[in-house]
PDB file of C-alpha atoms in Angstrom:
ATOM      1  CA  UNK V 167     110.341  70.451  66.291  1.00 91.00           C
ATOM      2  CA  UNK V 168     111.411  66.941  65.275  1.00 97.00           C
ATOM      3  CA  UNK V 169     114.044  64.724  66.506  1.00 98.00           C
ATOM      4  CA  UNK V 170     116.452  62.259  64.829  1.00 98.00           C
ATOM      5  CA  UNK V 171     119.321  60.191  65.303  1.00 98.00           C
ATOM      6  CA  UNK V 172     122.062  59.643  62.768  1.00 98.00           C
ATOM      7  CA  UNK V 173     124.747  56.920  63.047  1.00 97.00           C
ATOM      8  CA  UNK V 174     128.433  57.008  62.110  1.00 97.00           C
ATOM      9  CA  UNK V 175     131.383  54.763  62.617  1.00 96.00           C
ATOM     10  CA  UNK V 176     133.790  57.061  64.917  1.00 97.00           C
ATOM     11  CA  UNK V 177     136.678  55.665  63.141  1.00 96.00           C
ATOM     12  CA  UNK V 178     135.486  57.263  59.770  1.00 96.00           C
ATOM     13  CA  UNK V 179     134.171  60.677  61.324  1.00 97.00           C
ATOM     14  CA  UNK V 180     133.874  60.920  64.925  1.00 97.00           C
ATOM     15  CA  UNK V 181     131.986  63.648  67.083  1.00 98.00           C
ATOM     16  CA  UNK V 182     135.436  65.126  67.658  1.00 98.00           C
ATOM     17  CA  UNK V 183     135.871  65.532  63.904  1.00 98.00           C
ATOM     18  CA  UNK V 184     132.181  66.919  63.655  1.00 98.00           C
ATOM     19  CA  UNK V 185     133.048  69.516  66.342  1.00 98.00           C
ATOM     20  CA  UNK V 186     136.456  70.319  64.369  1.00 98.00           C
ATOM     21  CA  UNK V 187     134.384  70.938  61.325  1.00 98.00           C
ATOM     22  CA  UNK V 188     131.591  73.035  62.941  1.00 98.00           C
ATOM     23  CA  UNK V 189     129.371  71.583  60.331  1.00 98.00           C
ATOM     24  CA  UNK V 190     128.972  69.013  58.024  1.00 98.00           C
ATOM     25  CA  UNK V 191     127.022  67.829  55.046  1.00 98.00           C
ATOM     26  CA  UNK V 192     125.253  64.494  56.020  1.00 98.00           C
ATOM     27  CA  UNK V 193     126.474  62.549  52.866  1.00 97.00           C
ATOM     28  CA  UNK V 194     126.517  58.707  51.710  1.00 96.00           C
ATOM     29  CA  UNK V 195     123.012  57.710  52.649  1.00 96.00           C
ATOM     30  CA  UNK V 196     122.120  54.871  50.334  1.00 96.00           C
ATOM     31  CA  UNK V 197     119.171  53.478  51.913  1.00 95.00           C
ATOM     32  CA  UNK V 198     115.650  54.067  50.812  1.00 96.00           C
ATOM     33  CA  UNK V 199     113.963  54.516  54.488  1.00 96.00           C
ATOM     34  CA  UNK V 200     117.013  56.636  55.698  1.00 97.00           C
ATOM     35  CA  UNK V 201     116.726  58.766  52.412  1.00 97.00           C
ATOM     36  CA  UNK V 202     112.994  59.568  53.322  1.00 97.00           C
ATOM     37  CA  UNK V 203     113.779  60.278  56.899  1.00 97.00           C
ATOM     38  CA  UNK V 204     116.581  62.805  55.801  1.00 98.00           C
ATOM     39  CA  UNK V 205     113.778  64.460  53.513  1.00 98.00           C
ATOM     40  CA  UNK V 206     111.678  64.827  56.421  1.00 98.00           C
ATOM     41  CA  UNK V 207     114.267  66.739  58.519  1.00 98.00           C
ATOM     42  CA  UNK V 208     113.392  70.598  59.098  1.00 98.00           C
ATOM     43  CA  UNK V 209     115.746  73.367  59.828  1.00 98.00           C
ATOM     44  CA  UNK V 210     116.211  73.337  63.366  1.00 98.00           C
ATOM     45  CA  UNK V 211     115.298  69.815  64.293  1.00 98.00           C
ATOM     46  CA  UNK V 212     117.777  68.455  66.705  1.00 98.00           C
ATOM     47  CA  UNK V 213     119.742  65.325  65.738  1.00 98.00           C
ATOM     48  CA  UNK V 214     121.324  62.717  68.195  1.00 98.00           C
ATOM     49  CA  UNK V 215     124.855  61.950  66.717  1.00 98.00           C
ATOM     50  CA  UNK V 216     125.376  58.062  67.289  1.00 98.00           C
ATOM     51  CA  UNK V 217     128.781  56.403  67.558  1.00 98.00           C
ATOM     52  CA  UNK V 218     128.456  52.888  65.975  1.00 96.00           C
ATOM     53  CA  UNK V 219     130.275  49.829  65.703  1.00 94.00           C
ATOM     54  CA  UNK V 220     133.016  51.282  68.145  1.00 92.00           C
ATOM     55  CA  UNK V 221     131.436  52.610  71.400  1.00 93.00           C
ATOM     56  CA  UNK V 222     127.878  52.094  70.230  1.00 96.00           C
ATOM     57  CA  UNK V 223     126.438  55.311  72.079  1.00 98.00           C
ATOM     58  CA  UNK V 224     124.987  58.613  71.546  1.00 98.00           C
ATOM     59  CA  UNK V 225     127.675  61.116  72.056  1.00 98.00           C
ATOM     60  CA  UNK V 226     125.914  64.556  71.241  1.00 98.00           C
ATOM     61  CA  UNK V 227     123.376  66.728  69.639  1.00 98.00           C
ATOM     62  CA  UNK V 228     123.288  68.335  66.505  1.00 98.00           C
ATOM     63  CA  UNK V 229     121.013  70.639  64.499  1.00 98.00           C
ATOM     64  CA  UNK V 230     119.743  70.555  61.029  1.00 98.00           C
ATOM     65  CA  UNK V 231     120.964  73.580  59.387  1.00 98.00           C
ATOM     66  CA  UNK V 232     120.083  73.194  55.750  1.00 98.00           C
ATOM     67  CA  UNK V 233     117.217  70.809  54.724  1.00 98.00           C
ATOM     68  CA  UNK V 234     117.552  68.204  51.970  1.00 98.00           C
ATOM     69  CA  UNK V 235     119.464  68.685  48.788  1.00 98.00           C
ATOM     70  CA  UNK V 236     121.315  66.573  46.235  1.00 98.00           C
ATOM     71  CA  UNK V 237     124.081  64.352  47.518  1.00 98.00           C
ATOM     72  CA  UNK V 238     126.915  65.341  45.504  1.00 96.00           C
ATOM     73  CA  UNK V 239     128.884  62.166  46.647  1.00 96.00           C
ATOM     74  CA  UNK V 240     126.180  59.951  44.908  1.00 96.00           C
ATOM     75  CA  UNK V 241     126.741  58.120  41.481  1.00 95.00           C
ATOM     76  CA  UNK V 242     122.915  58.057  40.747  1.00 94.00           C
ATOM     77  CA  UNK V 243     120.416  60.754  41.110  1.00 95.00           C
ATOM     78  CA  UNK V 244     117.557  61.032  43.737  1.00 96.00           C
ATOM     79  CA  UNK V 245     119.925  60.459  46.867  1.00 98.00           C
ATOM     80  CA  UNK V 246     120.130  63.630  49.153  1.00 98.00           C
ATOM     81  CA  UNK V 247     121.839  64.930  51.926  1.00 98.00           C
ATOM     82  CA  UNK V 248     121.241  67.696  54.837  1.00 98.00           C
ATOM     83  CA  UNK V 249     123.472  69.876  56.779  1.00 98.00           C
ATOM     84  CA  UNK V 250     124.055  69.694  60.444  1.00 98.00           C
ATOM     85  CA  UNK V 251     125.999  71.516  62.994  1.00 98.00           C
ATOM     86  CA  UNK V 252     127.012  70.129  66.298  1.00 98.00           C
ATOM     87  CA  UNK V 253     125.287  71.806  69.651  1.00 98.00           C
ATOM     88  CA  UNK V 254     126.371  70.081  72.595  1.00 98.00           C
ATOM     89  CA  UNK V 255     128.181  66.889  73.619  1.00 98.00           C
ATOM     90  CA  UNK V 256     126.729  64.609  76.059  1.00 98.00           C
ATOM     91  CA  UNK V 257     128.536  64.886  79.234  1.00 98.00           C
ATOM     92  CA  UNK V 258     127.621  61.173  79.745  1.00 97.00           C
ATOM     93  CA  UNK V 259     127.086  59.149  76.665  1.00 98.00           C
ATOM     94  CA  UNK V 260     124.353  56.829  76.321  1.00 98.00           C
ATOM     95  CA  UNK V 261     125.157  53.428  75.521  1.00 97.00           C
ATOM     96  CA  UNK V 262     123.128  51.056  73.281  1.00 97.00           C
ATOM     97  CA  UNK V 263     123.027  48.639  76.385  1.00 96.00           C
ATOM     98  CA  UNK V 264     121.497  51.601  78.272  1.00 97.00           C
ATOM     99  CA  UNK V 265     118.921  52.241  75.980  1.00 97.00           C
ATOM    100  CA  UNK V 266     118.057  48.573  75.496  1.00 96.00           C
ATOM    101  CA  UNK V 267     117.650  48.021  79.527  1.00 96.00           C
ATOM    102  CA  UNK V 268     115.601  51.401  79.670  1.00 96.00           C
ATOM    103  CA  UNK V 269     111.851  50.308  78.893  1.00 94.00           C
ATOM    104  CA  UNK V 270     110.594  53.468  77.449  1.00 94.00           C
ATOM    105  CA  UNK V 271     113.648  53.431  74.935  1.00 96.00           C
ATOM    106  CA  UNK V 272     113.683  49.595  74.094  1.00 91.00           C
ATOM    107  CA  UNK V 273     111.408  50.436  71.177  1.00 91.00           C
ATOM    108  CA  UNK V 274     113.336  53.126  69.522  1.00 95.00           C
ATOM    109  CA  UNK V 275     114.207  52.547  65.862  1.00 94.00           C
ATOM    110  CA  UNK V 276     117.982  52.242  66.835  1.00 95.00           C
ATOM    111  CA  UNK V 277     117.060  48.972  68.617  1.00 94.00           C
ATOM    112  CA  UNK V 278     114.248  47.443  66.415  1.00 91.00           C
ATOM    113  CA  UNK V 279     116.289  48.490  63.230  1.00 90.00           C
ATOM    114  CA  UNK V 280     119.623  48.414  63.919  1.00 85.00           C
ATOM    115  CA  UNK V 281     121.136  48.749  60.679  1.00 88.00           C
ATOM    116  CA  UNK V 282     118.820  52.012  59.440  1.00 92.00           C
ATOM    117  CA  UNK V 283     121.538  54.936  59.690  1.00 95.00           C
ATOM    118  CA  UNK V 284     119.138  57.608  59.862  1.00 97.00           C
ATOM    119  CA  UNK V 285     115.680  57.457  62.090  1.00 97.00           C
ATOM    120  CA  UNK V 286     113.130  59.534  63.787  1.00 97.00           C
ATOM    121  CA  UNK V 287     113.057  59.637  67.701  1.00 98.00           C
ATOM    122  CA  UNK V 288     109.686  60.273  69.403  1.00 97.00           C
ATOM    123  CA  UNK V 289     109.879  63.584  71.512  1.00 97.00           C
ATOM    124  CA  UNK V 290     109.314  61.766  74.977  1.00 97.00           C
ATOM    125  CA  UNK V 291     112.427  59.349  74.007  1.00 97.00           C
ATOM    126  CA  UNK V 292     114.348  62.697  72.986  1.00 98.00           C
ATOM    127  CA  UNK V 293     113.671  64.162  76.226  1.00 97.00           C
ATOM    128  CA  UNK V 294     114.529  61.252  78.368  1.00 97.00           C
ATOM    129  CA  UNK V 295     117.733  60.661  76.176  1.00 98.00           C
ATOM    130  CA  UNK V 296     118.919  64.335  76.950  1.00 98.00           C
ATOM    131  CA  UNK V 297     118.400  63.398  80.574  1.00 97.00           C
ATOM    132  CA  UNK V 298     120.322  60.201  80.345  1.00 97.00           C
ATOM    133  CA  UNK V 299     123.096  62.087  78.575  1.00 98.00           C
ATOM    134  CA  UNK V 300     123.462  64.889  81.220  1.00 97.00           C
ATOM    135  CA  UNK V 301     122.021  67.588  79.321  1.00 91.00           C
TER     136      UNK V 301
END
């Protein structure tokens, strides 16, 4: 299993919206590196759901339930999306500040490539994030 992180502004689509919907197509990705990360996702991979701009914290864990397929929201061919379902909220959201202060997390793509919306997370980092989040 691989681990990933996706970012979303909670004013546009929050964890609560995601839970209400029970599943969503992760559309709208228009960055080549983020697209490559979507393409690498496999069914069953775990995905950290990060509230960006407002809150700036990981709020829950999702799962990939459908691998890459064409993104119907794209005006051009070649853009893809995946389907995600919520698994569990974090009892204690993990803030960006906490991630930056934690030595073994400070090298995460979230810190190094802050504008990237879909990124891999190393297995050891994923285990620590789950622990910090109370899971």
